[in-house]
Amino acid sequence: MVEIEILVNNAGIHPFKLFTEMTEDDWDKVMNVNLKGMFNCTKTVLQKMIEQNTVK
């Protein structure tokens, strides 16, 4: 079994338009990918790290 020692959340999206041209739907998509994705990855990996006792 491989231990998880670190998690790097380094991914995200942004529409190819100016911020001032973004719609609320554009904003929701960005937040769902960028924040919700980070939340889900961190929650999953953190649980495994806690089980392994590798949380520092």
PDB file of C-alpha atoms in Angstrom:
ATOM      1  CA  MET A   1       0.000   0.000   0.000  1.00  0.00           C
ATOM      2  CA  VAL A   2       1.232   3.485  -0.847  1.00  0.00           C
ATOM      3  CA  GLU A   3       0.982   6.240   1.756  1.00  0.00           C
ATOM      4  CA  ILE A   4      -0.390   9.623   0.811  1.00  0.00           C
ATOM      5  CA  GLU A   5       1.865  12.319   2.238  1.00  0.00           C
ATOM      6  CA  ILE A   6       0.788  15.404   0.304  1.00  0.00           C
ATOM      7  CA  LEU A   7      -2.102  16.718  -1.769  1.00  0.00           C
ATOM      8  CA  VAL A   8      -1.706  19.550  -4.253  1.00  0.00           C
ATOM      9  CA  ASN A   9      -5.015  20.937  -5.503  1.00  0.00           C
ATOM     10  CA  ASN A  10      -3.846  22.664  -8.664  1.00  0.00           C
ATOM     11  CA  ALA A  11      -6.595  22.722 -11.256  1.00  0.00           C
ATOM     12  CA  GLY A  12      -9.322  25.074 -12.236  1.00  0.00           C
ATOM     13  CA  ILE A  13     -11.290  26.674 -15.006  1.00  0.00           C
ATOM     14  CA  HIS A  14     -12.194  30.169 -16.123  1.00  0.00           C
ATOM     15  CA  PRO A  15     -14.264  31.151 -19.143  1.00  0.00           C
ATOM     16  CA  PHE A  16     -12.471  32.923 -21.982  1.00  0.00           C
ATOM     17  CA  LYS A  17     -14.149  36.260 -21.352  1.00  0.00           C
ATOM     18  CA  LEU A  18     -13.668  39.308 -19.200  1.00  0.00           C
ATOM     19  CA  PHE A  19     -14.894  39.130 -15.629  1.00  0.00           C
ATOM     20  CA  THR A  20     -17.307  41.944 -16.421  1.00  0.00           C
ATOM     21  CA  GLU A  21     -18.837  39.796 -19.184  1.00  0.00           C
ATOM     22  CA  MET A  22     -19.338  36.705 -17.022  1.00  0.00           C
ATOM     23  CA  THR A  23     -22.880  35.585 -16.322  1.00  0.00           C
ATOM     24  CA  GLU A  24     -24.062  34.136 -13.047  1.00  0.00           C
ATOM     25  CA  ASP A  25     -24.105  30.698 -14.726  1.00  0.00           C
ATOM     26  CA  ASP A  26     -20.449  31.190 -15.740  1.00  0.00           C
ATOM     27  CA  TRP A  27     -19.630  32.099 -12.135  1.00  0.00           C
ATOM     28  CA  ASP A  28     -21.474  29.049 -10.786  1.00  0.00           C
ATOM     29  CA  LYS A  29     -19.557  26.733 -13.150  1.00  0.00           C
ATOM     30  CA  VAL A  30     -16.223  28.242 -12.072  1.00  0.00           C
ATOM     31  CA  MET A  31     -17.084  27.872  -8.378  1.00  0.00           C
ATOM     32  CA  ASN A  32     -18.390  24.311  -8.814  1.00  0.00           C
ATOM     33  CA  VAL A  33     -15.189  23.175 -10.496  1.00  0.00           C
ATOM     34  CA  ASN A  34     -12.620  25.274  -8.639  1.00  0.00           C
ATOM     35  CA  LEU A  35     -13.970  25.219  -5.079  1.00  0.00           C
ATOM     36  CA  LYS A  36     -16.193  22.170  -4.994  1.00  0.00           C
ATOM     37  CA  GLY A  37     -13.543  20.097  -6.768  1.00  0.00           C
ATOM     38  CA  MET A  38     -10.907  21.163  -4.226  1.00  0.00           C
ATOM     39  CA  PHE A  39     -13.308  20.426  -1.361  1.00  0.00           C
ATOM     40  CA  ASN A  40     -14.111  16.928  -2.642  1.00  0.00           C
ATOM     41  CA  CYS A  41     -10.460  16.017  -3.327  1.00  0.00           C
ATOM     42  CA  THR A  42      -9.297  17.333   0.041  1.00  0.00           C
ATOM     43  CA  LYS A  43     -12.069  15.588   1.954  1.00  0.00           C
ATOM     44  CA  THR A  44     -11.334  12.243   0.285  1.00  0.00           C
ATOM     45  CA  VAL A  45      -7.551  12.423   0.637  1.00  0.00           C
ATOM     46  CA  LEU A  46      -7.632  13.849   4.168  1.00  0.00           C
ATOM     47  CA  GLN A  47      -9.729  10.916   5.378  1.00  0.00           C
ATOM     48  CA  LYS A  48      -7.106   8.508   4.006  1.00  0.00           C
ATOM     49  CA  MET A  49      -4.274  10.540   5.554  1.00  0.00           C
ATOM     50  CA  ILE A  50      -6.029  10.478   8.947  1.00  0.00           C
ATOM     51  CA  GLU A  51      -6.375   6.688   8.703  1.00  0.00           C
ATOM     52  CA  GLN A  52      -2.645   6.437   7.874  1.00  0.00           C
ATOM     53  CA  ASN A  53      -1.719   8.902  10.642  1.00  0.00           C
ATOM     54  CA  THR A  54       0.209  11.022   8.124  1.00  0.00           C
ATOM     55  CA  VAL A  55      -1.572  14.325   8.797  1.00  0.00           C
ATOM     56  CA  LYS A  56       0.943  16.928   9.914  1.00  0.00           C
TER      57      LYS A  56
END
